Short mmCIF file of N, CA, C and O in Angstrom, two decimals:
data_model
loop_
_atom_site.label_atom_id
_atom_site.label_comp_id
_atom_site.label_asym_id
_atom_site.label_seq_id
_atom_site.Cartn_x
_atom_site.Cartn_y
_atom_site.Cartn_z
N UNK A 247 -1.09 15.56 138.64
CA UNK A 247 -0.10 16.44 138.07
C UNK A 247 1.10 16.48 138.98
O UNK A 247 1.00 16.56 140.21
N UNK A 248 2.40 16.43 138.25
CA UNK A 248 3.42 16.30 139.19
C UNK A 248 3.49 17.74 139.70
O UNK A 248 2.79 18.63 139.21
N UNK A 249 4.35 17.94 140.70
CA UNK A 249 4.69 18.84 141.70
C UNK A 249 5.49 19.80 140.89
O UNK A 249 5.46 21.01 141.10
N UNK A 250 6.36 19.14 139.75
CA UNK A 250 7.97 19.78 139.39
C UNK A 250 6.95 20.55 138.24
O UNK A 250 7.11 21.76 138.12
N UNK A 251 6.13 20.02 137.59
CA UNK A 251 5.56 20.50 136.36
C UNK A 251 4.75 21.88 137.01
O UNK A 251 4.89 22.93 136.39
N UNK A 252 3.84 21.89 138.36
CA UNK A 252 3.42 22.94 138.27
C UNK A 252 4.35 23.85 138.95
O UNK A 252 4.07 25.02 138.69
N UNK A 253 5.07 23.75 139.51
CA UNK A 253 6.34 24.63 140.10
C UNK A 253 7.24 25.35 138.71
O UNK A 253 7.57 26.54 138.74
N UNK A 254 7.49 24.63 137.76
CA UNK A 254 8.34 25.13 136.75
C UNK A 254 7.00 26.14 136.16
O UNK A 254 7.44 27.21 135.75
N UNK A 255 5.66 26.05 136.06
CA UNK A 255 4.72 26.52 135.33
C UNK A 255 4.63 28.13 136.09
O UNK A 255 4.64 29.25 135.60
N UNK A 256 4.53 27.51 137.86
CA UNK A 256 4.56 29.25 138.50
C UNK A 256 5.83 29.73 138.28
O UNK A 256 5.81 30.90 137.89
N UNK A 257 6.86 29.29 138.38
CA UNK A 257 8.07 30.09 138.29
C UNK A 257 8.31 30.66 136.99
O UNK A 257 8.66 31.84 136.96
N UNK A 258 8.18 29.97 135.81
CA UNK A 258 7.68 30.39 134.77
C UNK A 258 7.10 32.29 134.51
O UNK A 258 7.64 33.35 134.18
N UNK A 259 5.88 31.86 134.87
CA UNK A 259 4.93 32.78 135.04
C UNK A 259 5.59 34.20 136.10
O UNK A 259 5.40 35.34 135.68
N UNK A 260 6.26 34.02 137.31
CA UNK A 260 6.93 34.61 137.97
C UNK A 260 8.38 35.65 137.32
O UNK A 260 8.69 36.84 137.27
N UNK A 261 8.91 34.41 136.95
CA UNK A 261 10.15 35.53 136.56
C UNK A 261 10.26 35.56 134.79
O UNK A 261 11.26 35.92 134.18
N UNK A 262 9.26 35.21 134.31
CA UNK A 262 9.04 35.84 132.83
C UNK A 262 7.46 35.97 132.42
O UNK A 262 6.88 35.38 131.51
N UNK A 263 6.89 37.00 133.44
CA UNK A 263 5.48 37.29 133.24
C UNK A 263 5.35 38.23 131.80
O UNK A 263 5.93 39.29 131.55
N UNK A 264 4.32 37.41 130.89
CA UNK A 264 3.60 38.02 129.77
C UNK A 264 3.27 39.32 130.04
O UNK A 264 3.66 40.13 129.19
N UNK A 265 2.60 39.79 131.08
CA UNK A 265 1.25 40.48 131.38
C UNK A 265 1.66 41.35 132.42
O UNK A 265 0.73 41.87 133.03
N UNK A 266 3.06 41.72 132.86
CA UNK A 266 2.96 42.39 133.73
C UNK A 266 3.59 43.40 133.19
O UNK A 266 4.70 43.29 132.67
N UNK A 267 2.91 44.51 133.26
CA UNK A 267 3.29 45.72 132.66
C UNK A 267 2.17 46.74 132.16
O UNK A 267 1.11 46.17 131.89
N UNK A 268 2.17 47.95 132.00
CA UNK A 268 1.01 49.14 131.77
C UNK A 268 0.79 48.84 130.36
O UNK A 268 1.58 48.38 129.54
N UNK A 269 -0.34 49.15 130.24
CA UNK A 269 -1.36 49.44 129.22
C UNK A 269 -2.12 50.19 128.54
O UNK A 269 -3.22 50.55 128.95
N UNK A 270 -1.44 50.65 126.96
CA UNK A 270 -1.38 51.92 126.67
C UNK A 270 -3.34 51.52 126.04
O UNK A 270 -3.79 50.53 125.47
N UNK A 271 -3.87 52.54 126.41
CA UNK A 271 -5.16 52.51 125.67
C UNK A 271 -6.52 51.84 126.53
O UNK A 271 -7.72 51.71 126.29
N UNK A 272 -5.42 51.41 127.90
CA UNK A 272 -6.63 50.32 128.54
C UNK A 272 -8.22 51.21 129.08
O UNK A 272 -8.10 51.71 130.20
N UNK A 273 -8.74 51.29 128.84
CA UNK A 273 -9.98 51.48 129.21
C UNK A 273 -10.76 51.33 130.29
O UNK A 273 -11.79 51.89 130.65
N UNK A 274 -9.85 50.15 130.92
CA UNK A 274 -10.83 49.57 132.32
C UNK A 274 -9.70 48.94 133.13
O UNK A 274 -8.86 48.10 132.78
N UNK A 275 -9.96 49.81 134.80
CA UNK A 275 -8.95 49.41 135.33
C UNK A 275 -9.29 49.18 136.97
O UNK A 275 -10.18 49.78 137.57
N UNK A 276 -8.61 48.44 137.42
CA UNK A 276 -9.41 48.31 139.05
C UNK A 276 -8.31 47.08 139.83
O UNK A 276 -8.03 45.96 139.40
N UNK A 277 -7.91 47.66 140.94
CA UNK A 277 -7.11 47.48 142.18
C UNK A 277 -7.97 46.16 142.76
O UNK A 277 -9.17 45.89 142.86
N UNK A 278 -6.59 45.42 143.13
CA UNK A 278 -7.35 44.24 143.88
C UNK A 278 -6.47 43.91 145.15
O UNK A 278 -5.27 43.79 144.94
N UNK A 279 -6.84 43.77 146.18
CA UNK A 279 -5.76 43.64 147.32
C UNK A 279 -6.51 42.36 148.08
O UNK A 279 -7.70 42.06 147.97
N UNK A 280 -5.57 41.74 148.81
CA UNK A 280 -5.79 40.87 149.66
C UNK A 280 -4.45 41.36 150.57
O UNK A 280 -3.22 41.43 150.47
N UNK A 281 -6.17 41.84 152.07
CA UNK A 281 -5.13 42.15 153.07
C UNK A 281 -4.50 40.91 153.82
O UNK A 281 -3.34 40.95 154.23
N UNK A 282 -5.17 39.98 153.96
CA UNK A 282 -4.30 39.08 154.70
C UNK A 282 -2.92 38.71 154.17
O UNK A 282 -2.25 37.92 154.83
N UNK A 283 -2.49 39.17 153.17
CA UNK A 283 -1.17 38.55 152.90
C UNK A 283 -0.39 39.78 152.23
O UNK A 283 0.83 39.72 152.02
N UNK A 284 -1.01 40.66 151.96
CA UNK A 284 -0.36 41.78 150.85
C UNK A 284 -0.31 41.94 149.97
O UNK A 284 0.29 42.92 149.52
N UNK A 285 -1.10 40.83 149.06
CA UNK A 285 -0.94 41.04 147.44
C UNK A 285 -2.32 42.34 146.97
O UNK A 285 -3.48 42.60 147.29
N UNK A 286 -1.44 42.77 146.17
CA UNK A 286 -1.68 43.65 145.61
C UNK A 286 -1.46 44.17 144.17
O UNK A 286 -0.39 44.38 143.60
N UNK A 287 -2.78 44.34 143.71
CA UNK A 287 -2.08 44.22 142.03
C UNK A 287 -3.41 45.27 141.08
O UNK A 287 -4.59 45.16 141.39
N UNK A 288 -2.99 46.15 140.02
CA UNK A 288 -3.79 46.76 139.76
C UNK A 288 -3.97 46.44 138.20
O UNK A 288 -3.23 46.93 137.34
N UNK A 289 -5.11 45.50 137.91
CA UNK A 289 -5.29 44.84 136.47
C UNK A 289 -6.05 46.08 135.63
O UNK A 289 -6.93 46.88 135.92
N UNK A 290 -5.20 45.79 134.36
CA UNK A 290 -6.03 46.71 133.25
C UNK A 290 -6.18 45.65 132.07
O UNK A 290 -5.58 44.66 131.65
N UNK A 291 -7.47 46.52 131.71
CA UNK A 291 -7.67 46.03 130.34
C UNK A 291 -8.27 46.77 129.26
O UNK A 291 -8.80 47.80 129.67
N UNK A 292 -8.36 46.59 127.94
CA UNK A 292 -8.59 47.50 127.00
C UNK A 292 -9.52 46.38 126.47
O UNK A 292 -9.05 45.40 125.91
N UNK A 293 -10.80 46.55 126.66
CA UNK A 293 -11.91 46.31 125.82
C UNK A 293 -12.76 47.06 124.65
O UNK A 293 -13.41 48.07 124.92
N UNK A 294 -12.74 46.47 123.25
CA UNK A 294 -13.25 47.06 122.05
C UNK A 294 -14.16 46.08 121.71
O UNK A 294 -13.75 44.92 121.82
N UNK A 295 -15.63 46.31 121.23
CA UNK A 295 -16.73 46.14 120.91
C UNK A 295 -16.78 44.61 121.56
O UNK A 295 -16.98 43.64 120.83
N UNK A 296 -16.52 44.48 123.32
CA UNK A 296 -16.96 43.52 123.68
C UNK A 296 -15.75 42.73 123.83
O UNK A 296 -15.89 41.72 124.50
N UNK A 297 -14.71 42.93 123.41
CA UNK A 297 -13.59 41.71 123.34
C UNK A 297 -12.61 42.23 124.31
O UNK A 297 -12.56 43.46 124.34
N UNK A 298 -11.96 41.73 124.97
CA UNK A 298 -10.36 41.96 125.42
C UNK A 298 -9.38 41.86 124.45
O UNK A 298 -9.17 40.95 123.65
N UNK A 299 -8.74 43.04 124.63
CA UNK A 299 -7.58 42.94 123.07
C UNK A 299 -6.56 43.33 123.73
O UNK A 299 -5.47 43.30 123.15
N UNK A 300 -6.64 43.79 125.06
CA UNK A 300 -5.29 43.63 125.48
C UNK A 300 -5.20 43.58 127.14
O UNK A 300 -6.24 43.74 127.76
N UNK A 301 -4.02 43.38 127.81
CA UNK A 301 -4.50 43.05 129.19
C UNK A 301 -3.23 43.54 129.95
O UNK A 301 -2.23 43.23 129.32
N UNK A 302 -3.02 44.05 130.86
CA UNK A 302 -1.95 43.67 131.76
C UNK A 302 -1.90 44.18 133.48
O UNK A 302 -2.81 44.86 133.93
N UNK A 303 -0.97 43.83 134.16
CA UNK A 303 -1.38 44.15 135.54
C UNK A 303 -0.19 44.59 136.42
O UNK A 303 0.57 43.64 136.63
N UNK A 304 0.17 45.62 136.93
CA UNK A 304 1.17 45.89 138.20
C UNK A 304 0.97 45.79 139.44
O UNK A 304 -0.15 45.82 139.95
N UNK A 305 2.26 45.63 140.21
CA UNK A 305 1.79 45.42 141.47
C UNK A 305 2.66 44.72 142.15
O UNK A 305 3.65 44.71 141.43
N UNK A 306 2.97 43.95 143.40
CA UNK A 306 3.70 42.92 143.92
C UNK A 306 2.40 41.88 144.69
O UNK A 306 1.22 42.19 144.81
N UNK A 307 3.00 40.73 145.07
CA UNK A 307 2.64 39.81 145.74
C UNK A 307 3.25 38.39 145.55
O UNK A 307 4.17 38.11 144.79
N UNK A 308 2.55 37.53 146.40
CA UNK A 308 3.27 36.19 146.49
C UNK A 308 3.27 35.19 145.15
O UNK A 308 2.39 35.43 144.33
N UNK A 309 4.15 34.13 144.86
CA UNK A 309 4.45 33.93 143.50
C UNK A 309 2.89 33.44 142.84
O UNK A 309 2.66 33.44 141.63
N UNK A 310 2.16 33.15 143.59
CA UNK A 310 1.07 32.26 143.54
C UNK A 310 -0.10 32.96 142.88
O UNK A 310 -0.81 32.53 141.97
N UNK A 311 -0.17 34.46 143.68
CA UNK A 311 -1.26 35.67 143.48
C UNK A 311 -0.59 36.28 141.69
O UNK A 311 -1.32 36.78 140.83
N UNK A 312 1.13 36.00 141.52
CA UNK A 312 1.20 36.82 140.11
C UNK A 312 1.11 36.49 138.85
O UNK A 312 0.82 37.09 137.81
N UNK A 313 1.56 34.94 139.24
CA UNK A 313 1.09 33.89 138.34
C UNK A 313 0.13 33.53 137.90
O UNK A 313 0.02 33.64 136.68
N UNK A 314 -0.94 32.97 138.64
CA UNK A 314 -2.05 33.49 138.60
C UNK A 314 -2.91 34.70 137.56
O UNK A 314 -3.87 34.50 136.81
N UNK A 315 -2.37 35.66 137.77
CA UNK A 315 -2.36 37.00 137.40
C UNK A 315 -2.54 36.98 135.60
O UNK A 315 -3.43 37.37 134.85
N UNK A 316 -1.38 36.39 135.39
CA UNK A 316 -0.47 36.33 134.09
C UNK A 316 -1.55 35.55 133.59
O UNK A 316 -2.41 36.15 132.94
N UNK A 317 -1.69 33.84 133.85
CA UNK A 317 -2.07 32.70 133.30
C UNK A 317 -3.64 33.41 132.90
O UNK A 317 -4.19 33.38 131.80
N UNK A 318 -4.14 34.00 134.14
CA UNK A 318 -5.68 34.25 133.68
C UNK A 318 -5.70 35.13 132.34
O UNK A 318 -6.69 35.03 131.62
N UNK A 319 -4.45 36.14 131.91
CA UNK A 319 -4.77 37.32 131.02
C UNK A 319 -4.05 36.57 129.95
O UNK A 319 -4.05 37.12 128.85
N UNK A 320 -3.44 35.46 130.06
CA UNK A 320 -3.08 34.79 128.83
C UNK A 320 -4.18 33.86 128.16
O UNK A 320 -4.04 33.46 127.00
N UNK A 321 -5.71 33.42 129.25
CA UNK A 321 -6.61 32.83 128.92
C UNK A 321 -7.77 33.76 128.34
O UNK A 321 -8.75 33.33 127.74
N UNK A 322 -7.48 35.19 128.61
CA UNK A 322 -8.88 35.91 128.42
C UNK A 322 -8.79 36.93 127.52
O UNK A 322 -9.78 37.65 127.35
N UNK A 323 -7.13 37.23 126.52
CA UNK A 323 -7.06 38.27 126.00
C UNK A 323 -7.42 37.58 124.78
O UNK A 323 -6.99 36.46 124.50
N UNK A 324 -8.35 38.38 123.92
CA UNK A 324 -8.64 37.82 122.46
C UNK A 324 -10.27 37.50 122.82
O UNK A 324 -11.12 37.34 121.95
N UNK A 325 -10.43 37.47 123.69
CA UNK A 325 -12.15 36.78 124.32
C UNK A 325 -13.01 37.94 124.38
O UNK A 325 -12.73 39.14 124.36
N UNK A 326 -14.30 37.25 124.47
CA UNK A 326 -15.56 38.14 124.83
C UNK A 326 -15.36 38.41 126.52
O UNK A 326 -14.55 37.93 127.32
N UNK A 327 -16.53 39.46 126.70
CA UNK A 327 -16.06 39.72 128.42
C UNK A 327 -17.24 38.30 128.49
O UNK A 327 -16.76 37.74 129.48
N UNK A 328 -18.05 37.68 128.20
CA UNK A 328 -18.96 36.71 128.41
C UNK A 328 -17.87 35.86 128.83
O UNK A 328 -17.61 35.72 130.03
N UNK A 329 -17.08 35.18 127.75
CA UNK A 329 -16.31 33.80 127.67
C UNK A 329 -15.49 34.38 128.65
O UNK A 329 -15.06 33.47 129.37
N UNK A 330 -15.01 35.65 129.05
CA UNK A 330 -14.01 35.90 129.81
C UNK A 330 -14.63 35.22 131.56
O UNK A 330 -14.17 34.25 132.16
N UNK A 331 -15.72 36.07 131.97
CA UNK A 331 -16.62 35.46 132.76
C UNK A 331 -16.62 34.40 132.90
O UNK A 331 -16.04 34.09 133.94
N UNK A 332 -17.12 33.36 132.19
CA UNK A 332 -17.19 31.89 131.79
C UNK A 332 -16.37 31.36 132.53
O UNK A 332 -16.69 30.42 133.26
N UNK A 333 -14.84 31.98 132.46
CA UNK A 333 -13.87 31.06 132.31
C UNK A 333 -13.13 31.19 133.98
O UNK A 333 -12.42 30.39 134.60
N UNK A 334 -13.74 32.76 134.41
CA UNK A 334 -13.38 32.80 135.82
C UNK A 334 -14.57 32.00 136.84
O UNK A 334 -14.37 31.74 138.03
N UNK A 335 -15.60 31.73 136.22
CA UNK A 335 -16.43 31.05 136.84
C UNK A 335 -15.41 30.02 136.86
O UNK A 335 -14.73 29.96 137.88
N UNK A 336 -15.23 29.40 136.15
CA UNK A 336 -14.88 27.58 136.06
C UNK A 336 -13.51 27.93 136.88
O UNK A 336 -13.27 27.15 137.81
N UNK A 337 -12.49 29.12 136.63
CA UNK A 337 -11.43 28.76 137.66
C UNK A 337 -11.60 28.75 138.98
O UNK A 337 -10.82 28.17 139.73
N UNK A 338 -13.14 29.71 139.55
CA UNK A 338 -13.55 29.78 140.85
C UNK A 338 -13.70 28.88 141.15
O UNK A 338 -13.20 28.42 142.17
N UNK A 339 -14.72 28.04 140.10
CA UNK A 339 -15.20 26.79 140.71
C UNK A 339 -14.29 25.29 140.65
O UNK A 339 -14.63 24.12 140.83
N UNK A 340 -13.13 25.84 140.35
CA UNK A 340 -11.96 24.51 140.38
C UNK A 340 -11.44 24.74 141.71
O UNK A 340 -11.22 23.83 142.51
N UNK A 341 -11.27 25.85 141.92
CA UNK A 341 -10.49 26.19 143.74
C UNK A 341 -11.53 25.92 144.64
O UNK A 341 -11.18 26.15 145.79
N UNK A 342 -13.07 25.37 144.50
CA UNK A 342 -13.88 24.29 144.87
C UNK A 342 -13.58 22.97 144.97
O UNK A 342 -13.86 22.30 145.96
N UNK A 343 -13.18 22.68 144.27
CA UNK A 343 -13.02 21.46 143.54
C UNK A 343 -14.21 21.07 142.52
O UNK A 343 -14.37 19.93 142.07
N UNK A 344 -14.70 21.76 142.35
CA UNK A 344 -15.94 21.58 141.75
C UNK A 344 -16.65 22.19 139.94
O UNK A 344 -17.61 22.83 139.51
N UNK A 345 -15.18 21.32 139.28
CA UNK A 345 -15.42 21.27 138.19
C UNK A 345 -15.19 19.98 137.39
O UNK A 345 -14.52 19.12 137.97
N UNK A 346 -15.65 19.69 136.10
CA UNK A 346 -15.33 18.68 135.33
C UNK A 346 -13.99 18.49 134.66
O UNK A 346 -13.41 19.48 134.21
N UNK A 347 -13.55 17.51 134.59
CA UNK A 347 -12.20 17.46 133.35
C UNK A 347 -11.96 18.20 132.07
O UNK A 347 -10.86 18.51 131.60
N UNK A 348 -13.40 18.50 131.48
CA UNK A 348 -13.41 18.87 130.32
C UNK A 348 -13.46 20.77 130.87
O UNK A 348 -13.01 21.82 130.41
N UNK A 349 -14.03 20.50 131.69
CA UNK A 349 -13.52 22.26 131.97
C UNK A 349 -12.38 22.49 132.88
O UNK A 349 -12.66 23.57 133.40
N UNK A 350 -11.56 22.19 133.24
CA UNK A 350 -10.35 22.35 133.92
C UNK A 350 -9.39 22.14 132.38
O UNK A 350 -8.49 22.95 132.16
N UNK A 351 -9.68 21.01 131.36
CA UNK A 351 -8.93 21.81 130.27
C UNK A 351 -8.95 23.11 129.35
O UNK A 351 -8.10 23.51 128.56
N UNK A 352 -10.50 23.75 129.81
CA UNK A 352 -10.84 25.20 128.92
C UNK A 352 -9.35 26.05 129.64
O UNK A 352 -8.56 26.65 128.92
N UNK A 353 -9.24 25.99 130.77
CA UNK A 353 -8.33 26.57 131.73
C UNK A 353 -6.60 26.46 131.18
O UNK A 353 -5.63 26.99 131.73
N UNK A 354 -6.60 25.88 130.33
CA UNK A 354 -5.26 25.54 129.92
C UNK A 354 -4.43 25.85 131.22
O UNK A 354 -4.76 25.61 132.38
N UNK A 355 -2.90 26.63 130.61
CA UNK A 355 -1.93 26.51 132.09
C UNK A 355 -2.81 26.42 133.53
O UNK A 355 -2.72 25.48 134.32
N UNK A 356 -3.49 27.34 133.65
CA UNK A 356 -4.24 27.97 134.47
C UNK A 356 -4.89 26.66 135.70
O UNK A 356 -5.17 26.73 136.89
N UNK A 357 -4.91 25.80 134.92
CA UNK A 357 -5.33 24.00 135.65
C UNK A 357 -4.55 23.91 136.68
O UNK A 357 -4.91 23.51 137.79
N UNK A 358 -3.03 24.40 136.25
CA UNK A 358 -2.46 23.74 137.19
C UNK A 358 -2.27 24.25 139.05
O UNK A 358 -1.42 23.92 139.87
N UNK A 359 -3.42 25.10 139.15
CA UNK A 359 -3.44 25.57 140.55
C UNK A 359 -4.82 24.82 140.87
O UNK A 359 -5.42 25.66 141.54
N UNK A 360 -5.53 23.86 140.78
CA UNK A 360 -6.11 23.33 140.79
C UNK A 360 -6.36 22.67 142.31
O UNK A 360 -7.37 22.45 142.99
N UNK A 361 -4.72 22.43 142.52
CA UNK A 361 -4.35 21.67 143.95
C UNK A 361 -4.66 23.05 144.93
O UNK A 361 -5.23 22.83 146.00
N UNK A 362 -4.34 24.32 144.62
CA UNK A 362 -4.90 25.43 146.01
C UNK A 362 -5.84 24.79 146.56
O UNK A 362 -5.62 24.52 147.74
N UNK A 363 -6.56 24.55 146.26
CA UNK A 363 -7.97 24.13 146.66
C UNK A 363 -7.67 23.23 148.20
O UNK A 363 -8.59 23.15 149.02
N UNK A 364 -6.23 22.53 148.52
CA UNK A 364 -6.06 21.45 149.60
C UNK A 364 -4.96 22.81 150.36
O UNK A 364 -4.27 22.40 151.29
N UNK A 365 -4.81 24.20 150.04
CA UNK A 365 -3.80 24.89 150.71
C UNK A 365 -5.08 25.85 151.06
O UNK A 365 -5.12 26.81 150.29
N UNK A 366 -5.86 25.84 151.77
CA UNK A 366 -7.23 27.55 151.93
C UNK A 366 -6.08 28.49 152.39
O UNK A 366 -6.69 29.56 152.41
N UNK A 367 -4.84 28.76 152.76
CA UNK A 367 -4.23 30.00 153.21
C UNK A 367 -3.88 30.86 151.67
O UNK A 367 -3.92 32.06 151.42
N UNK A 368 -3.57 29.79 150.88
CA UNK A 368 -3.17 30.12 149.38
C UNK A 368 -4.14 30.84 147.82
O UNK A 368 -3.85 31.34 146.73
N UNK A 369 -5.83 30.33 148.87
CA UNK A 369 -6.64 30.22 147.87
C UNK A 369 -6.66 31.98 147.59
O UNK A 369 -6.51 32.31 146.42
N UNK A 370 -6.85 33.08 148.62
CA UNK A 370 -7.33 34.35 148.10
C UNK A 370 -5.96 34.51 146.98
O UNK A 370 -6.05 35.01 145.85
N UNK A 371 -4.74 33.97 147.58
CA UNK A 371 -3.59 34.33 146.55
C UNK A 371 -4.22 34.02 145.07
O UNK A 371 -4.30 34.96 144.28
N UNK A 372 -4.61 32.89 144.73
CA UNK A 372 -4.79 32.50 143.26
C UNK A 372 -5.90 33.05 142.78
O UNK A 372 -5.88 33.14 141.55
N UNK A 373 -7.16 33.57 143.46
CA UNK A 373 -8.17 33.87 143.05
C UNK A 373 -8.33 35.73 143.10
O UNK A 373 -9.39 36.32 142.86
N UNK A 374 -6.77 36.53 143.54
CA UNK A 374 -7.78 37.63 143.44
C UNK A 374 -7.33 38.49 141.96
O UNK A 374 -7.94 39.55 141.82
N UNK A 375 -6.48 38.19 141.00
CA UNK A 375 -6.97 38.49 139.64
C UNK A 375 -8.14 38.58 139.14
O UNK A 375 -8.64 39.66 138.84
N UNK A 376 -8.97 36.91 138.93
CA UNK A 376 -9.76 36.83 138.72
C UNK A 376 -11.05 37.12 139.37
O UNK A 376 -12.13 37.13 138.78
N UNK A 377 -10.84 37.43 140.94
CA UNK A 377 -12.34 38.42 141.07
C UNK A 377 -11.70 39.88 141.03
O UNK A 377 -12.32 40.74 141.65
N UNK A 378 -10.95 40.12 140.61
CA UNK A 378 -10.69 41.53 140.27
C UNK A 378 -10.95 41.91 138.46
O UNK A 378 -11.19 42.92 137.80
N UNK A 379 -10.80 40.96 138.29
CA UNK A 379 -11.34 41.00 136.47
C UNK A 379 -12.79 40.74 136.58
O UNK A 379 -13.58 41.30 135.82
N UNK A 380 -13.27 39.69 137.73
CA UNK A 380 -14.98 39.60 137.35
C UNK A 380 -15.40 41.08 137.77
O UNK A 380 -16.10 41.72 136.98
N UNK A 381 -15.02 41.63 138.94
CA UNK A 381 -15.66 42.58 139.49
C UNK A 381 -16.22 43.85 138.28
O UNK A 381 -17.30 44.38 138.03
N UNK A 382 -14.50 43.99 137.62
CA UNK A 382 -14.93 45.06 136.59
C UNK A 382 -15.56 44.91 135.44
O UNK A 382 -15.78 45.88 134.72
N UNK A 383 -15.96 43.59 135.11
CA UNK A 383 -16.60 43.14 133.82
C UNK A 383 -18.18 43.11 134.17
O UNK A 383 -19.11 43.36 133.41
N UNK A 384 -18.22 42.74 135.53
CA UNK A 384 -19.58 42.96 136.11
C UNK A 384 -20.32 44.14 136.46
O UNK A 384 -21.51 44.33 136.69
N UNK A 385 -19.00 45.13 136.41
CA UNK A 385 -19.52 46.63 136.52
C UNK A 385 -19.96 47.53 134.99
O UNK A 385 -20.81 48.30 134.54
N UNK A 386 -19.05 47.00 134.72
CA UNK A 386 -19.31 47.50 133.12
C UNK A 386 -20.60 47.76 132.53
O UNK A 386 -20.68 48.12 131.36
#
């Protein structure tokens, strides 16, 4: 994947985030910080009979941690909390390196942080949405 494609994809995501913003009705909500760098972001979501129907998150941090942020709640709103799960498994396990082709495309945009995986200072940035969404789906 070229460099320019995933750079236009975070900046994208950065200065015209879907998902960043409060959430009238959300139901389920939980703070995620990474002290080593400062990101900080407090994801909500509004789950009805099992589904995500709506999502969003405030907060600041680095372009990497908000993007991130966005791409995951653009992959999981409309989903079961199962498939939601599912799908943070497979992004965990891409910042491994340790997924297939055919699941790095379930990931749509979301693929393209794929390369964190060769930056470890970058990785808590991309991953703490998504253990901040597993955490509360796991509490539930």
């Amino acid at each position: 994947m070229s460099n320019t494609f995933y750079n236009e994809i975070l900046t994208d995501h950065n200065i015209n985030p879907v998902h960043k913003h409060a959430i009238d009705g959300a139901n389920f909500s939980l703070e995620g910080v990474n002290p080593s760098c400062g990101d900080d972001i407090i994801l909500n979501l509004k789950i009805e009979d099992g589904v995500i129907t709506d999502g969003g998150y405030e907060g600041d941090g680095c372009a990497i941690s908000q993007a991130s942020a966005d791409m995951m709640l653009d992959l999981v709103i409309g989903r079961t909390k199962e498939e939601a799960l599912r799908l943070s498994d497979i992004f965990l396990r891409m910042i491994k390196s340790e997924i297939t082709d055919e699941e790095k495309e379930e990931l749509e945009e979301a693929g393209v942080l794929s390369d964190i995986a060769h930056m470890p200072s970058r990785v808590k940035c991309a991953v703490l949405g998504w253990h901040t969404m597993e955490e509360m789906l796991k509490e539930e």
